[in-house]
Coordinates of C-alpha atoms and ligand atoms in Angstrom, one line a residue:
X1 CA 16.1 -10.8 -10.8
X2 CA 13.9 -8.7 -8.6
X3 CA 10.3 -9.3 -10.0
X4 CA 8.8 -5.4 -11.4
X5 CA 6.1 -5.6 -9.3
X6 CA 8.9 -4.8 -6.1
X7 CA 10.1 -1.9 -8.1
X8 CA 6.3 0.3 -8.5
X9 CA 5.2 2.9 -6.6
X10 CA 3.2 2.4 -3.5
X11 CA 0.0 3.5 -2.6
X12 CA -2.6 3.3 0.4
X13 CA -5.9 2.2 0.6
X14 CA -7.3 2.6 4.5
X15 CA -4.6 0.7 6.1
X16 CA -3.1 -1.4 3.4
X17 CA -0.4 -1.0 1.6
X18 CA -0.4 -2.1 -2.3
X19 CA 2.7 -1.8 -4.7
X20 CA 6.4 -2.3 -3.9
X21 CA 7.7 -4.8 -1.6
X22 CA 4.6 -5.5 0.0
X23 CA 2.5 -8.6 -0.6
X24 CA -0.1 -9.2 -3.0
X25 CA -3.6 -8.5 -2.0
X26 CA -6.8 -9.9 -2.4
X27 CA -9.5 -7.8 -3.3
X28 CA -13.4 -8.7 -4.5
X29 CA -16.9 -7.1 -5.5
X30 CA -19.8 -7.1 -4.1
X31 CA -22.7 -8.0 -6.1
X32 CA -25.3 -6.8 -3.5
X33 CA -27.6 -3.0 -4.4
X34 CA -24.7 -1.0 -2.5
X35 CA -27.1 1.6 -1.1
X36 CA -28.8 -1.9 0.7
X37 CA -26.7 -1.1 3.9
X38 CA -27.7 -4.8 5.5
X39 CA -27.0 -7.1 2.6
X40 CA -24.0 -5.1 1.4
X41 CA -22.2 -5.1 4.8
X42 CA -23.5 -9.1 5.2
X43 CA -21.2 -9.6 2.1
X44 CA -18.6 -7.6 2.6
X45 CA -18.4 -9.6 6.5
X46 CA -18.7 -12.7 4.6
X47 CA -15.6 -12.1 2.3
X48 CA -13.5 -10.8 5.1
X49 CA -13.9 -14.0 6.9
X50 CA -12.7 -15.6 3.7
X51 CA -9.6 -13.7 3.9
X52 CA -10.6 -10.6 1.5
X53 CA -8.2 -7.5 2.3
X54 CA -10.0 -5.0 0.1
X55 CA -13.6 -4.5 -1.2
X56 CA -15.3 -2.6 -4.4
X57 CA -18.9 -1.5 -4.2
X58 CA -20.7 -0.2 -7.1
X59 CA -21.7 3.7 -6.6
X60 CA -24.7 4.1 -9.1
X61 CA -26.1 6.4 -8.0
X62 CA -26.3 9.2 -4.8
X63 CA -27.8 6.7 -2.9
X64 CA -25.5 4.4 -3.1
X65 CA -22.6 7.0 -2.3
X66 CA -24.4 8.3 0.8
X67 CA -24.0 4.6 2.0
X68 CA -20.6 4.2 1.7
X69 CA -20.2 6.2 5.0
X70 CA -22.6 3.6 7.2
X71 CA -20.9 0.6 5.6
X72 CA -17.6 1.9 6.3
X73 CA -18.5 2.3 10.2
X74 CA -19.8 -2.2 9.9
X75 CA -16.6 -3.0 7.8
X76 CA -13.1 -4.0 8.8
X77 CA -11.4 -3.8 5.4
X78 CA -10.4 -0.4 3.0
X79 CA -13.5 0.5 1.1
X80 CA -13.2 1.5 -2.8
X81 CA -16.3 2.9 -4.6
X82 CA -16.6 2.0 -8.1
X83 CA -17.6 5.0 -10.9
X84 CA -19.1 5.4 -14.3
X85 CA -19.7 8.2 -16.1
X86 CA -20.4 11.0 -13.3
X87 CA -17.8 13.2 -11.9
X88 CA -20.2 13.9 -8.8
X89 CA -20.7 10.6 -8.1
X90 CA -17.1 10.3 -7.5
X91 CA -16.8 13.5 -5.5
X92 CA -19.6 12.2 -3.5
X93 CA -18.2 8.8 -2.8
X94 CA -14.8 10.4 -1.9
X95 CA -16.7 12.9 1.1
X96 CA -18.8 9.7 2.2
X97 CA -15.1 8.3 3.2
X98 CA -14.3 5.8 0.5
X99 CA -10.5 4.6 1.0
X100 CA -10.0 4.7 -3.0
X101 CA -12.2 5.8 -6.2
X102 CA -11.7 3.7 -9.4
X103 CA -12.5 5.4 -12.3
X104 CA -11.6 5.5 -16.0
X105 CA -11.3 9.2 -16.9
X106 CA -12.3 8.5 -20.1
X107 CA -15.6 8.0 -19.6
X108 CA -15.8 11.2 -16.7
X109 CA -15.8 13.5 -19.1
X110 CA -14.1 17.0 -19.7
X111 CA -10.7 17.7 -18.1
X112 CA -12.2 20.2 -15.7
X113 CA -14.5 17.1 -14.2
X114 CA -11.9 14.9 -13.8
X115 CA -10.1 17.7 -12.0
X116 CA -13.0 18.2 -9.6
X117 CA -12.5 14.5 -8.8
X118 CA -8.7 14.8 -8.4
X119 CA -8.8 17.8 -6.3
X120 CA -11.4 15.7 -4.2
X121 CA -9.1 13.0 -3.6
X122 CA -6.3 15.3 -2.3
X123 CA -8.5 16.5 -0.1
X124 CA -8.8 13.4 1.8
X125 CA -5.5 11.7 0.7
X126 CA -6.6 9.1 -1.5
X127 CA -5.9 6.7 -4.3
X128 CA -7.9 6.6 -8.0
X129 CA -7.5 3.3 -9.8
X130 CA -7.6 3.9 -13.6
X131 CA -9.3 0.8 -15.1
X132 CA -9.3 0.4 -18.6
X133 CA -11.4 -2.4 -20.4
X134 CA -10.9 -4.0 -23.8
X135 CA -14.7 -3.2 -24.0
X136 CA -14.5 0.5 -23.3
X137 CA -11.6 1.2 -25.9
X138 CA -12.2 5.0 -27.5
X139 CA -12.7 5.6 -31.4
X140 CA -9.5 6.7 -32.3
X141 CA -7.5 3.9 -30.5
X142 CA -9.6 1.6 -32.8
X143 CA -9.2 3.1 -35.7
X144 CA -5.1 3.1 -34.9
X145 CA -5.3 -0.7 -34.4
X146 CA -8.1 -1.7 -36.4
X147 CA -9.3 -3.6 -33.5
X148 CA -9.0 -4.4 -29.9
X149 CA -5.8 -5.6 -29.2
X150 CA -3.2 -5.3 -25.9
X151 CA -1.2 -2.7 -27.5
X152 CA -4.5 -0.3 -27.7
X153 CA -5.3 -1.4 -24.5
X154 CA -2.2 0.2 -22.8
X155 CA -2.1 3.3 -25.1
X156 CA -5.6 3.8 -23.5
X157 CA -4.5 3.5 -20.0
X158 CA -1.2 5.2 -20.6
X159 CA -3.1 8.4 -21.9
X160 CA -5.1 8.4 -18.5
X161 CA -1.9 8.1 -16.9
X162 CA 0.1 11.0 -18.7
X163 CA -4.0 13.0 -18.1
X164 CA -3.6 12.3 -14.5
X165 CA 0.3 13.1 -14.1
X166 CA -0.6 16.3 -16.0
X167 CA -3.1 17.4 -13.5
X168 CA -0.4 16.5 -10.7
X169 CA -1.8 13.4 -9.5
X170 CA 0.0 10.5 -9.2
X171 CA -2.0 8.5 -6.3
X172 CA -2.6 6.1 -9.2
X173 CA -3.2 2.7 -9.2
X174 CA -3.9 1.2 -12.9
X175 CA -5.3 -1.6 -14.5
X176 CA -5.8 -3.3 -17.8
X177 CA -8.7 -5.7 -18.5
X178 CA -9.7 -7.9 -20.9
X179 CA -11.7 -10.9 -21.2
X180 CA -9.2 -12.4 -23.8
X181 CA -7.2 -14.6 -21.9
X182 CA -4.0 -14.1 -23.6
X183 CA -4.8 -10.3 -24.8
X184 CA -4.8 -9.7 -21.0
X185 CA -1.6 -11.1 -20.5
X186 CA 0.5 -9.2 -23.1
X187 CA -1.6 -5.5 -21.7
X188 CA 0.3 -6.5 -18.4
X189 CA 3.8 -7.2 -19.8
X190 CA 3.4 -3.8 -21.7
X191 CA 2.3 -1.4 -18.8
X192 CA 4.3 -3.2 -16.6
X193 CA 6.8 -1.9 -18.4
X194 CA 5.6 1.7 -19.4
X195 CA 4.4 2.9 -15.8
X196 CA 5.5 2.3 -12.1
X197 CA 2.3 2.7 -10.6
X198 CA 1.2 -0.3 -9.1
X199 CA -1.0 -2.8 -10.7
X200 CA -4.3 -4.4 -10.0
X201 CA -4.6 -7.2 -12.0
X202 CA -7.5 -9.3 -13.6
X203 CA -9.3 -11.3 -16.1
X204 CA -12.5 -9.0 -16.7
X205 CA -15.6 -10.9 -17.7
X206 CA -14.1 -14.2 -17.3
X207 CA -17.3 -16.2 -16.7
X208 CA -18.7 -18.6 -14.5
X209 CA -17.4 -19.8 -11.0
X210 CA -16.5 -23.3 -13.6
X211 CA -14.7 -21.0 -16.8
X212 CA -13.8 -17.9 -14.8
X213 CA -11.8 -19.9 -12.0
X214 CA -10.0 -21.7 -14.8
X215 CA -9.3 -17.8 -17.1
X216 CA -8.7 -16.5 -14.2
X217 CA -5.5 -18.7 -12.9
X218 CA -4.1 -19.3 -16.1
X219 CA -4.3 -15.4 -16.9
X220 CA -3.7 -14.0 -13.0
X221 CA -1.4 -17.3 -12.5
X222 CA 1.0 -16.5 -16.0
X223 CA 1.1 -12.6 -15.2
X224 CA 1.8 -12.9 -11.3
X225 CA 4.7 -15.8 -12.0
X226 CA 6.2 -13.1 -14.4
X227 CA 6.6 -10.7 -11.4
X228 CA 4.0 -8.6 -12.3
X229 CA 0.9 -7.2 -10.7
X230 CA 0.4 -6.3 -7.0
X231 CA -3.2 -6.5 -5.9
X232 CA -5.7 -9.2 -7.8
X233 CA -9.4 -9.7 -8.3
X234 CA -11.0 -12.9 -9.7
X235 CA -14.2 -11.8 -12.0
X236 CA -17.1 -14.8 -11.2
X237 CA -20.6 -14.8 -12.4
X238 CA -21.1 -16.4 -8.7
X239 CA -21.0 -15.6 -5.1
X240 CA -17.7 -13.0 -4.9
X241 CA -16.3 -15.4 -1.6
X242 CA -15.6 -18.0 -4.3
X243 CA -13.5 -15.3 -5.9
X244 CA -11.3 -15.0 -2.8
X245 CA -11.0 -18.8 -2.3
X246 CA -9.9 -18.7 -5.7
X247 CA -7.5 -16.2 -5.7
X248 CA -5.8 -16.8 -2.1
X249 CA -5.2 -20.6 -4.1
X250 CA -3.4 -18.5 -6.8
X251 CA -1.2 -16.8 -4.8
X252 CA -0.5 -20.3 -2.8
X253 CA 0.0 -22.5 -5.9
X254 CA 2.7 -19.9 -7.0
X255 CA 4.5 -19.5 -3.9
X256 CA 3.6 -16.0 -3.6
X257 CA 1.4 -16.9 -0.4
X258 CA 2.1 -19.2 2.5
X259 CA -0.1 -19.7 5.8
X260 CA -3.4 -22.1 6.2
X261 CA -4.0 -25.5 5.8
X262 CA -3.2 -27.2 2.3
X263 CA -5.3 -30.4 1.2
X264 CA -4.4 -32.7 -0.9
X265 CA -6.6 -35.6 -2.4
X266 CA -6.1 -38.1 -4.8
X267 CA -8.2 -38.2 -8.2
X268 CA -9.6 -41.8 -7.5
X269 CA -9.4 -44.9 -9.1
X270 CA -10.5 -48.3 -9.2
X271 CA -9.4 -49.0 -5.2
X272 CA -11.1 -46.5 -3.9
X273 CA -13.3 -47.4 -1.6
X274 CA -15.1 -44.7 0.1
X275 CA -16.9 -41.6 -0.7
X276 CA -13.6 -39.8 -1.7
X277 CA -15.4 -36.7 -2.9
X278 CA -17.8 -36.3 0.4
X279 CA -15.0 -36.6 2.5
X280 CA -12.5 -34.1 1.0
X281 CA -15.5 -31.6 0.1
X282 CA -15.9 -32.1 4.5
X283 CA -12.1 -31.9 4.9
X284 CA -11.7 -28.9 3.2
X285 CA -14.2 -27.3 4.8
X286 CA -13.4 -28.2 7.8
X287 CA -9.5 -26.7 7.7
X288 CA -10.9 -23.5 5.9
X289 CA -10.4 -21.4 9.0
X290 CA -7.9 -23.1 10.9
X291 CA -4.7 -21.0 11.3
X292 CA -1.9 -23.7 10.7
X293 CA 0.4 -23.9 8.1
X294 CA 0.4 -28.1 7.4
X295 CA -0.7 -30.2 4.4
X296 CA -3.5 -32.7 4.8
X297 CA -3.9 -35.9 3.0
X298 CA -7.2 -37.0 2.2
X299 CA -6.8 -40.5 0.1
X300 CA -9.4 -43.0 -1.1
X301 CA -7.3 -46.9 -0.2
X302 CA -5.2 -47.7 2.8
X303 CA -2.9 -50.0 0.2
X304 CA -1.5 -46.7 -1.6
X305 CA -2.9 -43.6 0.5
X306 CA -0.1 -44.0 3.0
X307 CA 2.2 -44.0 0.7
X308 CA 0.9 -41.5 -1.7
X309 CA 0.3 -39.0 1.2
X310 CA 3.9 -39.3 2.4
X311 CA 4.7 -35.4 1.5
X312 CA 1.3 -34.6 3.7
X313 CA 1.7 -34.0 7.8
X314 CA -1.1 -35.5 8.4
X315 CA -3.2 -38.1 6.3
X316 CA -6.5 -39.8 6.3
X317 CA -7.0 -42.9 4.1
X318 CA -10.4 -44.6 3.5
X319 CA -10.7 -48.5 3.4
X320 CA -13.7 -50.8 3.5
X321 CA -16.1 -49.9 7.0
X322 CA -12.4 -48.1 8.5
X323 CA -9.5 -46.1 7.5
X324 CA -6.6 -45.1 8.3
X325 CA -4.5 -42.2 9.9
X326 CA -1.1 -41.2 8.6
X327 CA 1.5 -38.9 10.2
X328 CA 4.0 -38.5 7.6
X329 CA 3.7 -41.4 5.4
X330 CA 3.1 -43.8 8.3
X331 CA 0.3 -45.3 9.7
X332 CA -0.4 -44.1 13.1
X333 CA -4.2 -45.5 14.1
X334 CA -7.3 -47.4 12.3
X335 CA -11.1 -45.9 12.8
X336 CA -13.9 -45.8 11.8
X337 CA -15.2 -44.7 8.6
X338 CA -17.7 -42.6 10.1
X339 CA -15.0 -41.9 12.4
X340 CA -13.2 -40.5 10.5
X341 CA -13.6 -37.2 10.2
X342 CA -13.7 -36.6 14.2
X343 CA -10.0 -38.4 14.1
X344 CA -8.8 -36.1 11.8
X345 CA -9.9 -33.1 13.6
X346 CA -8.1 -34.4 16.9
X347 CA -4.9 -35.1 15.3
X348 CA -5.1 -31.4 14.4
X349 CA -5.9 -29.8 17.7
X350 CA -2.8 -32.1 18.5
X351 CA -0.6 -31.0 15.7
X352 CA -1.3 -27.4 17.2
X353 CA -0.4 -28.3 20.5
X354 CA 2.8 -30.2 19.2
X355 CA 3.9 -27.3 17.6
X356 CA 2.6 -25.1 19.6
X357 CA 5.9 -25.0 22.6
Ligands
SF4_1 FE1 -6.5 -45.0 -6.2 FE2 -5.7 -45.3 -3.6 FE3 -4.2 -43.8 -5.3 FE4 -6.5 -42.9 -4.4 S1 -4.7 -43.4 -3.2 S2 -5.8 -42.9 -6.5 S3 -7.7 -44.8 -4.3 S4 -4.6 -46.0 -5.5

C-alpha cells in the first residue's frame, strides 16, 4: 500500500522539495543568539556538513529578523524563521528572505494579524508551518478533553488549518508535538488522516542527547515506518549536529535512507582483546564523510570477528598486539594493532577504486 506520506501535498522551502513522493528531509535548530551573524552561520555550516537539508532559527526579536537576510547570503540550505507571538516579527522575517515561517496562529493573535502574515507570504511565495504543541493547547480544547491528549492535539491544529484554508492559504506545512512519546504517535496517525498537507514530524522536548535520541527513534522511528511524516527534527538538549546524526540513522535503520558508510561493531565480551570502544568511536569517525555506500565491521577477537562480520564488505578484527582484516567474511591481511586503523583506511580508498570502473 502506498504509504500517506506519498499521497500529501507538496510544498517548497528555497530549493527543496517536502511532501509527496520526495524523500524525507532532515531538518535542525540552531541554538546560537540568531541575530549573532558569526556563530549562527558557524552552526548552521557545521550542520550542513553533517548532512542537514533545512535549518530553523529563532526570530525574537527585530534584530534577529534583520539577520536572517546576512545569514542567508553565508548559508547553503533553505532558511525557516521561527515565531511567537508577534505578527510583525513574522512579516519582517518573511521581507528579510526567510524560505518558510513557522508559526502557530494561535498564539499570533486576531485574524486580521494572521492575515498580514499570510498576505506576506504570498508576496514572496512561501510556506508557513503550523506547529502545535501539547504545551500550548487553548482553554476550550482542555476543557473539551479534560486534559491534554492527541485527539485535542489535532482539533488544535486542524482549527489552524480550516483558519488558514479560510483566508485562502494553503502553503501549509503542519505539525503536532508532544513530549509524550506515545501521545505523539497517535496526533500523527490522526492528522495524517484529517489533512494532506505535508508533515513535519517530531518528539518536542524529548530531552537529553542520552533520553531524546532514544524518544526520539522510537517516536520518529514508529510514525515514519507507518508511512507517515515527510520532513523530521530530532529535539536534543545538546549540540543540534547530534540531532542530524541521529535522525539521518533513523531514516537508515528504516530503509527510508540509503548512501554512506554503515558500521557495525560487536557489543564485546569476554574475548575481546582490544580497545573495542576506541577503535569503533575512531572508525566511525573516520567513515563519517566518506561518500560510499558499504558496511564496515569493526570486531573485538580474530576467533569470531571474521565470522561475525561476514555480512560487512569490509572488516577489521582486534587480537592480542595485531588484528586482522576481513573482505567479506574472509581474512585478507594481519597488522598491527596500532596499524590498524591506517589499514582500514587503505582498504577503503581501494574499495572506491574497485568500484569505482
Ligand atoms: Fe566477543 Fe569476538 Fe563476538 Fe566481539 S566478535 S562479541 S569479542 S566473540
Amino acid at each position: 500500500m502506498e504509504p500517506l506520506r506519498n499521497k500529501t501535498r507538496v510544498i517548497r522551502v528555497g530549493d527543496v522539495y517536502i511532501g509527496g513522493e520526495n524523500p524525507i528531509v532532515v531538518q535542525s535548530m540552531t541554538n546560537t543568539k540568531t541575530e549573532d551573524i558569526q556563530s549562527t552561520v558557524a552552526q548552521i555550516k557545521r550542520l550542513e556538513e553533517a548532512g542537514c537539508e533545512v535549518i530553523r532559527c529563532a526570530i525574537p526579536n527585530f534584530e534577529s529578523a534583520k539577520a536572517i537576510r546576512e545569514i542567508k547570503k553565508q548559508i547553503r540550505i533553505p532558511l525557516v524563521g521561527d515565531i511567537h507571538f508577534d505578527y510583525r516579527l513574522a512579516i519582517a522575517t518573511i521581507e528579510n528572505g526567510a524560505d518558510k515561517i513557522r508559526i502557530n496562529p494561535g498564539n499570533i493573535g486576531s485574524n486580521d494579524k494572521i492575515k498580514g502574515v499570510i498576505d506576506k507570504a504570498k508576496e514572496y511565495d512561501i510556506p508557513i508551518r503550523i506547529g502545535v504543541n501539547s504545551g500550548s493547547l487553548e482553554k476550550h480544547i482542555l476543557k473539551r478533553y479534560g486534559r491534554v491528549t492527541a485527539q485535542g492535539i489535532v482539533e488544535s491544529a486542524m482549527e489552524k488549518v480550516r483558519l488558514m484554508e479560510e483566508l485562502d492559504f494553503t502553503n501549509l506545512a503542519v505539525s503536532v508535538k508532544s513530549s509524550d512519546v506515545l501521545m505523539c504517535i497517535e496526533a500523527h496517525e490522526l492528522i495524517a488522516r484529517a489533512c494532506d498537507y505535508p508533515l513535519h514530524v517530531g518528539i518536542t522536548e524529548a530531552g537529553t542527547v542520552y533520553s531524546g535520541n532514544i524518544k526520539s527513534s522510537v517516536g520518529i522511528g514508529i510514525i515514519l515506518n507507518q508511512g507517515i511524516g515527510n520532513t523530521i527534527r530530532v529535539s536534543l538538549t545538546g549540540d543540534p549536529v547530534e540531532e542530524i546524526k541521529t535522525g539521518i540513522m533513523i531514516l537508515k535503520a528504516l530503509g527510508l535512507r540509503r548512501g554512506g558508510v554503515e558500521v557495525v561493531s560487536c557489543p564485546t565480551c569476554g574475548r575481546t582483546e582490544i580497545d573495542l570502544i576506541k577503535l569503533a568511536n575512531e572508525v566511525e569517525t573516520l567513515v563519517a564523510n566518506i561518500p560510499l555506500e558499504l558496511k564496515v565491521a569493526v570486531m573485538g577477537c580474530v576467533v569470531n570477528g571474521p565470522g561475525e562480520a561476514k555480512e560487512a564488505d569490509i572488516g577489521i578484527a582486534g587480537g592480542k598486539g595485531e588484528g586482522v582484516i576481513i573482505k567479506k567474511g574472509e581474512v585478507i591481511k594481519k597488522v598491527e594493532e596500532e596499524k590498524l586503523l591506517e589499514a582500514l583506511k587503505q582498504e577503503l580508498l581501494n574499495w572506491e577504486k574497485e568500484h569505482r570502473f
